[in-house]
Amino acid sequence: MAESGIEDGAYVITIDGPSGSGKGTISRLLANELGWRFLDSGALYRLVGLAAMSHAIAFDDERGLATLAAHLDVEFVSDDSGSGTKIFLEGEEVTTTIRSEACGNNASKVAAIQAVRDALYERQRAFLVAPGLIADGRDMGTVIFPDARLKIFLTASLEERASRRYKQLKQKGLDANLSALLEELAERDERDMNRSSAPLVAADDAVSIDTSNMSIDEVVAKVSDLWQRISV
Ligand code: DC
């Protein structure tokens, strides 16, 4: 049982927010700075979506998708060379593949199914090891780690988020179209915020940060500062 914000002997900082709010980048940098582990929960939903496609499981087959999620053969391999974490699905590297907008949209569809979320619950909790975990997602502070010591909810305008996603995709050498991205993000926001299972919402005790006019370094410094204040 959690005791004053320490879960299983480890601290947790949750970083939730919509697509393109900067969660992934900020969470990775914070995890590096603190020497903590990093949970990219969105990657798990992306992997379920990708596995569903390769096993020809329909997105309305809730049972099939939940079984797939429960038995997902995935490996996150940290790379000490600084090039980040490599992700393997059934032995095949899919680090870049799962970042496409198509995978993001499929992830958002499978993520709306409660049985899929239930199947991934323990897998996410298992990321928690001392000294701490930065947990990035949509329901980290509300469902997966409700006793986290610090909860952050990152936001940014739709236009800013689409433009960030556009640059990210281009940098990765993936196809991108700004107006299509705007539309897709709006659609994804709508689905993520209005689903009945663990909708995207700030936890009551989360600190909200609008990152629209902030640099990555400014956001990291702000969260770091919030953590320093409460952890002394
Ligand atoms: O953070 P991301 O873009 O990789 O997430 C992909 C989708 O997965 C997102 O549209 C909603 C879903 N998701 C979720 O429902 N719960 C999480 N904790 C993380 C992601």
Short mmCIF file of C-alpha atoms and ligand atoms in Angstrom, two decimals:
data_model
loop_
_atom_site.label_atom_id
_atom_site.label_comp_id
_atom_site.label_asym_id
_atom_site.label_seq_id
_atom_site.Cartn_x
_atom_site.Cartn_y
_atom_site.Cartn_z
CA MET A 1 0.00 0.00 0.00
CA ALA A 2 1.28 3.47 -0.80
CA GLU A 3 2.65 5.46 2.09
CA SER A 4 2.90 9.26 1.85
CA GLY A 5 3.48 9.24 -1.86
CA ILE A 6 6.03 6.41 -1.87
CA GLU A 7 4.74 3.40 -3.76
CA ASP A 8 6.53 0.10 -3.15
CA GLY A 9 9.65 1.96 -1.96
CA ALA A 10 9.83 4.13 -5.06
CA TYR A 11 8.62 7.63 -5.91
CA VAL A 12 6.41 8.35 -8.89
CA ILE A 13 5.93 11.53 -10.88
CA THR A 14 3.04 11.24 -13.33
CA ILE A 15 2.99 13.32 -16.52
CA ASP A 16 -0.40 13.21 -18.26
CA GLY A 17 -1.81 15.26 -21.09
CA PRO A 18 -3.04 15.21 -24.69
CA SER A 19 -1.00 14.20 -27.74
CA GLY A 20 1.73 16.67 -28.57
CA SER A 21 1.71 18.41 -25.19
CA GLY A 22 5.38 17.50 -24.77
CA LYS A 23 4.89 14.66 -22.29
CA GLY A 24 7.27 12.21 -23.95
CA THR A 25 10.20 14.58 -24.34
CA ILE A 26 9.77 16.14 -20.90
CA SER A 27 9.34 12.75 -19.22
CA ARG A 28 12.48 11.31 -20.81
CA LEU A 29 14.57 14.31 -19.83
CA LEU A 30 13.27 14.22 -16.26
CA ALA A 31 13.92 10.50 -15.97
CA ASN A 32 17.53 11.08 -17.13
CA GLU A 33 18.01 14.00 -14.77
CA LEU A 34 16.72 12.10 -11.75
CA GLY A 35 18.19 8.73 -12.76
CA TRP A 36 14.70 7.21 -12.61
CA ARG A 37 12.94 4.73 -14.84
CA PHE A 38 10.58 5.91 -17.58
CA LEU A 39 7.21 4.43 -18.52
CA ASP A 40 5.92 5.37 -21.98
CA SER A 41 2.41 3.99 -21.50
CA GLY A 42 1.24 5.29 -24.89
CA ALA A 43 3.77 2.95 -26.52
CA LEU A 44 1.95 -0.01 -24.96
CA TYR A 45 -1.36 1.03 -26.58
CA ARG A 46 0.47 1.68 -29.86
CA LEU A 47 1.95 -1.83 -29.64
CA VAL A 48 -1.46 -3.41 -29.04
CA GLY A 49 -2.76 -1.56 -32.11
CA LEU A 50 0.18 -2.72 -34.21
CA ALA A 51 -0.06 -6.33 -32.99
CA ALA A 52 -3.81 -6.27 -33.76
CA MET A 53 -3.04 -5.29 -37.33
CA SER A 54 -0.41 -7.99 -37.80
CA HIS A 55 -2.63 -10.68 -36.26
CA ALA A 56 -5.71 -9.44 -38.15
CA ILE A 57 -7.70 -8.81 -34.97
CA ALA A 58 -10.51 -6.33 -35.65
CA PHE A 59 -10.68 -3.12 -33.60
CA ASP A 60 -14.18 -4.03 -32.43
CA ASP A 61 -13.12 -7.48 -31.21
CA GLU A 62 -12.80 -6.48 -27.54
CA ARG A 63 -12.06 -9.97 -26.29
CA GLY A 64 -9.44 -10.64 -28.94
CA LEU A 65 -7.75 -7.30 -28.25
CA ALA A 66 -7.75 -7.85 -24.48
CA THR A 67 -6.19 -11.29 -24.89
CA LEU A 68 -3.59 -9.81 -27.21
CA ALA A 69 -2.80 -7.04 -24.68
CA ALA A 70 -2.49 -9.55 -21.85
CA HIS A 71 0.04 -11.65 -23.77
CA LEU A 72 1.85 -8.90 -25.64
CA ASP A 73 5.44 -10.00 -26.30
CA VAL A 74 7.24 -6.69 -25.95
CA GLU A 75 10.65 -5.60 -24.83
CA PHE A 76 11.92 -2.11 -23.99
CA VAL A 77 15.69 -2.06 -24.33
CA SER A 78 17.53 1.00 -22.98
CA ASP A 79 20.42 2.04 -25.10
CA ASP A 80 23.38 3.48 -23.18
CA SER A 81 24.68 5.17 -26.32
CA GLY A 82 22.10 7.90 -25.68
CA SER A 83 19.93 7.09 -28.68
CA GLY A 84 17.01 6.20 -26.41
CA THR A 85 14.98 3.09 -25.80
CA LYS A 86 14.52 0.48 -28.50
CA ILE A 87 11.13 -1.23 -28.62
CA PHE A 88 10.64 -4.78 -29.83
CA LEU A 89 7.33 -6.48 -30.61
CA GLU A 90 7.53 -10.25 -30.97
CA GLY A 91 11.28 -9.93 -31.48
CA GLU A 92 11.06 -7.33 -34.24
CA GLU A 93 12.21 -3.76 -33.69
CA VAL A 94 9.28 -1.34 -34.06
CA THR A 95 10.73 1.77 -32.36
CA THR A 96 10.02 4.06 -35.34
CA THR A 97 7.06 2.16 -36.79
CA ILE A 98 4.86 2.75 -33.73
CA ARG A 99 5.38 6.55 -33.93
CA SER A 100 3.36 6.98 -37.12
CA GLU A 101 0.03 8.82 -36.89
CA ALA A 102 -1.75 5.67 -38.11
CA CYS A 103 -0.36 3.76 -35.11
CA GLY A 104 -1.34 6.64 -32.82
CA ASN A 105 -4.91 6.54 -34.09
CA ASN A 106 -5.13 2.77 -33.75
CA ALA A 107 -3.72 3.11 -30.23
CA SER A 108 -6.43 5.59 -29.36
CA LYS A 109 -9.08 3.13 -30.59
CA VAL A 110 -7.82 0.12 -28.63
CA ALA A 111 -7.23 2.37 -25.59
CA ALA A 112 -10.97 3.08 -25.40
CA ILE A 113 -11.63 -0.57 -24.50
CA GLN A 114 -11.72 -1.17 -20.75
CA ALA A 115 -10.66 -4.83 -21.05
CA VAL A 116 -7.50 -3.73 -22.90
CA ARG A 117 -6.74 -1.16 -20.19
CA ASP A 118 -7.27 -3.79 -17.49
CA ALA A 119 -4.94 -6.19 -19.31
CA LEU A 120 -2.17 -3.56 -19.32
CA TYR A 121 -2.61 -2.43 -15.70
CA GLU A 122 -0.10 -4.78 -14.02
CA ARG A 123 2.42 -4.41 -16.82
CA GLN A 124 2.45 -0.66 -16.21
CA ARG A 125 2.64 -1.01 -12.42
CA ALA A 126 5.63 -3.33 -12.87
CA PHE A 127 7.70 -0.45 -14.25
CA LEU A 128 7.85 0.95 -10.74
CA VAL A 129 11.28 0.37 -9.23
CA ALA A 130 13.37 2.36 -6.76
CA PRO A 131 14.44 5.08 -6.69
CA GLY A 132 11.58 6.28 -8.86
CA LEU A 133 9.51 6.33 -12.01
CA ILE A 134 8.40 9.02 -14.44
CA ALA A 135 5.09 7.75 -15.82
CA ASP A 136 3.90 9.34 -19.08
CA GLY A 137 0.36 8.86 -20.37
CA ARG A 138 -3.28 9.85 -20.05
CA ASP A 139 -4.36 8.12 -16.84
CA MET A 140 -1.11 7.82 -14.92
CA GLY A 141 -2.23 10.14 -12.12
CA THR A 142 -5.88 9.12 -12.11
CA VAL A 143 -5.80 5.31 -12.49
CA ILE A 144 -2.36 3.66 -12.63
CA PHE A 145 -0.51 5.63 -9.92
CA PRO A 146 -3.21 7.51 -8.00
CA ASP A 147 -0.88 7.91 -4.99
CA ALA A 148 1.96 9.50 -6.97
CA ARG A 149 3.84 12.13 -5.00
CA LEU A 150 3.72 14.65 -7.86
CA LYS A 151 1.18 14.76 -10.68
CA ILE A 152 1.61 17.00 -13.69
CA PHE A 153 -0.97 17.70 -16.39
CA LEU A 154 0.60 19.22 -19.50
CA THR A 155 -1.50 21.12 -22.02
CA ALA A 156 -0.83 23.20 -25.14
CA SER A 157 -3.06 24.67 -27.85
CA LEU A 158 -4.18 22.34 -30.63
CA GLU A 159 -2.23 24.38 -33.22
CA GLU A 160 0.97 24.29 -31.19
CA ARG A 161 0.66 20.54 -30.59
CA ALA A 162 0.04 19.83 -34.29
CA SER A 163 3.04 21.93 -35.26
CA ARG A 164 5.27 20.11 -32.73
CA ARG A 165 4.09 16.74 -33.98
CA TYR A 166 4.74 17.86 -37.57
CA LYS A 167 8.36 18.76 -36.74
CA GLN A 168 8.86 15.51 -34.77
CA LEU A 169 7.61 13.36 -37.65
CA LYS A 170 9.72 15.25 -40.21
CA GLN A 171 12.81 14.86 -38.02
CA LYS A 172 12.21 11.13 -37.92
CA GLY A 173 11.94 11.09 -41.70
CA LEU A 174 8.24 10.14 -41.54
CA ASP A 175 5.48 11.55 -43.77
CA ALA A 176 3.63 14.55 -42.34
CA ASN A 177 0.93 17.00 -43.41
CA LEU A 178 0.08 19.84 -41.03
CA SER A 179 -3.63 20.25 -41.79
CA ALA A 180 -4.18 16.48 -41.67
CA LEU A 181 -2.34 16.41 -38.34
CA LEU A 182 -4.58 19.16 -36.93
CA GLU A 183 -7.66 17.17 -37.89
CA GLU A 184 -6.29 13.88 -36.55
CA LEU A 185 -5.21 15.41 -33.25
CA ALA A 186 -8.63 17.03 -32.76
CA GLU A 187 -10.27 13.67 -33.47
CA ARG A 188 -7.89 11.87 -31.10
CA ASP A 189 -8.47 14.48 -28.34
CA GLU A 190 -12.21 14.00 -28.74
CA ARG A 191 -11.91 10.21 -28.43
CA ASP A 192 -9.40 10.26 -25.55
CA MET A 193 -11.34 12.83 -23.53
CA ASN A 194 -14.83 11.48 -24.04
CA ARG A 195 -14.38 7.73 -23.73
CA SER A 196 -16.01 6.14 -20.72
CA SER A 197 -12.89 4.18 -19.64
CA ALA A 198 -10.20 6.29 -17.96
CA PRO A 199 -10.81 9.42 -20.06
CA LEU A 200 -8.03 11.95 -20.42
CA VAL A 201 -8.60 14.27 -17.49
CA ALA A 202 -6.34 16.00 -14.99
CA ALA A 203 -6.30 14.38 -11.54
CA ASP A 204 -7.83 16.64 -8.87
CA ASP A 205 -4.41 17.01 -7.27
CA ALA A 206 -2.45 17.53 -10.50
CA VAL A 207 -0.49 20.69 -11.29
CA SER A 208 -1.51 21.92 -14.76
CA ILE A 209 1.13 23.51 -16.96
CA ASP A 210 0.29 25.15 -20.30
CA THR A 211 3.41 24.58 -22.40
CA SER A 212 2.21 26.52 -25.51
CA ASN A 213 4.72 29.32 -24.97
CA MET A 214 7.37 27.44 -23.03
CA SER A 215 10.57 25.78 -24.23
CA ILE A 216 11.29 22.16 -23.36
CA ASP A 217 14.01 23.27 -20.95
CA GLU A 218 11.62 25.66 -19.20
CA VAL A 219 9.05 22.91 -18.65
CA VAL A 220 11.67 20.45 -17.37
CA ALA A 221 13.05 23.12 -15.02
CA LYS A 222 9.54 23.88 -13.72
CA VAL A 223 8.69 20.24 -12.98
CA SER A 224 12.14 19.69 -11.47
CA ASP A 225 11.63 22.70 -9.24
CA LEU A 226 8.19 21.45 -8.13
CA TRP A 227 9.76 18.08 -7.31
CA GLN A 228 12.66 19.66 -5.34
CA ARG A 229 10.18 21.67 -3.27
CA ILE A 230 8.08 18.70 -2.19
CA SER A 231 10.85 16.13 -1.86
CA VAL A 232 12.93 18.02 0.72
O1 DC B 1 0.97 9.19 -25.89
P1 DC B 1 0.69 8.51 -27.23
O2 DC B 1 0.36 9.46 -28.34
O3 DC B 1 1.78 7.57 -27.59
O4 DC B 1 -0.63 7.61 -26.97
C1 DC B 1 -1.26 6.92 -28.02
C2 DC B 1 -2.72 6.71 -27.66
O5 DC B 1 -2.81 5.80 -26.57
C3 DC B 1 -3.46 7.97 -27.23
O6 DC B 1 -4.23 8.51 -28.28
C4 DC B 1 -4.37 7.51 -26.13
C5 DC B 1 -3.82 6.20 -25.67
N1 DC B 1 -3.27 6.23 -24.30
C6 DC B 1 -4.15 6.00 -23.27
O7 DC B 1 -5.34 5.86 -23.50
N2 DC B 1 -3.68 5.92 -22.01
C7 DC B 1 -2.39 6.10 -21.73
N3 DC B 1 -1.95 6.02 -20.47
C8 DC B 1 -1.48 6.37 -22.79
C9 DC B 1 -1.96 6.45 -24.07
#
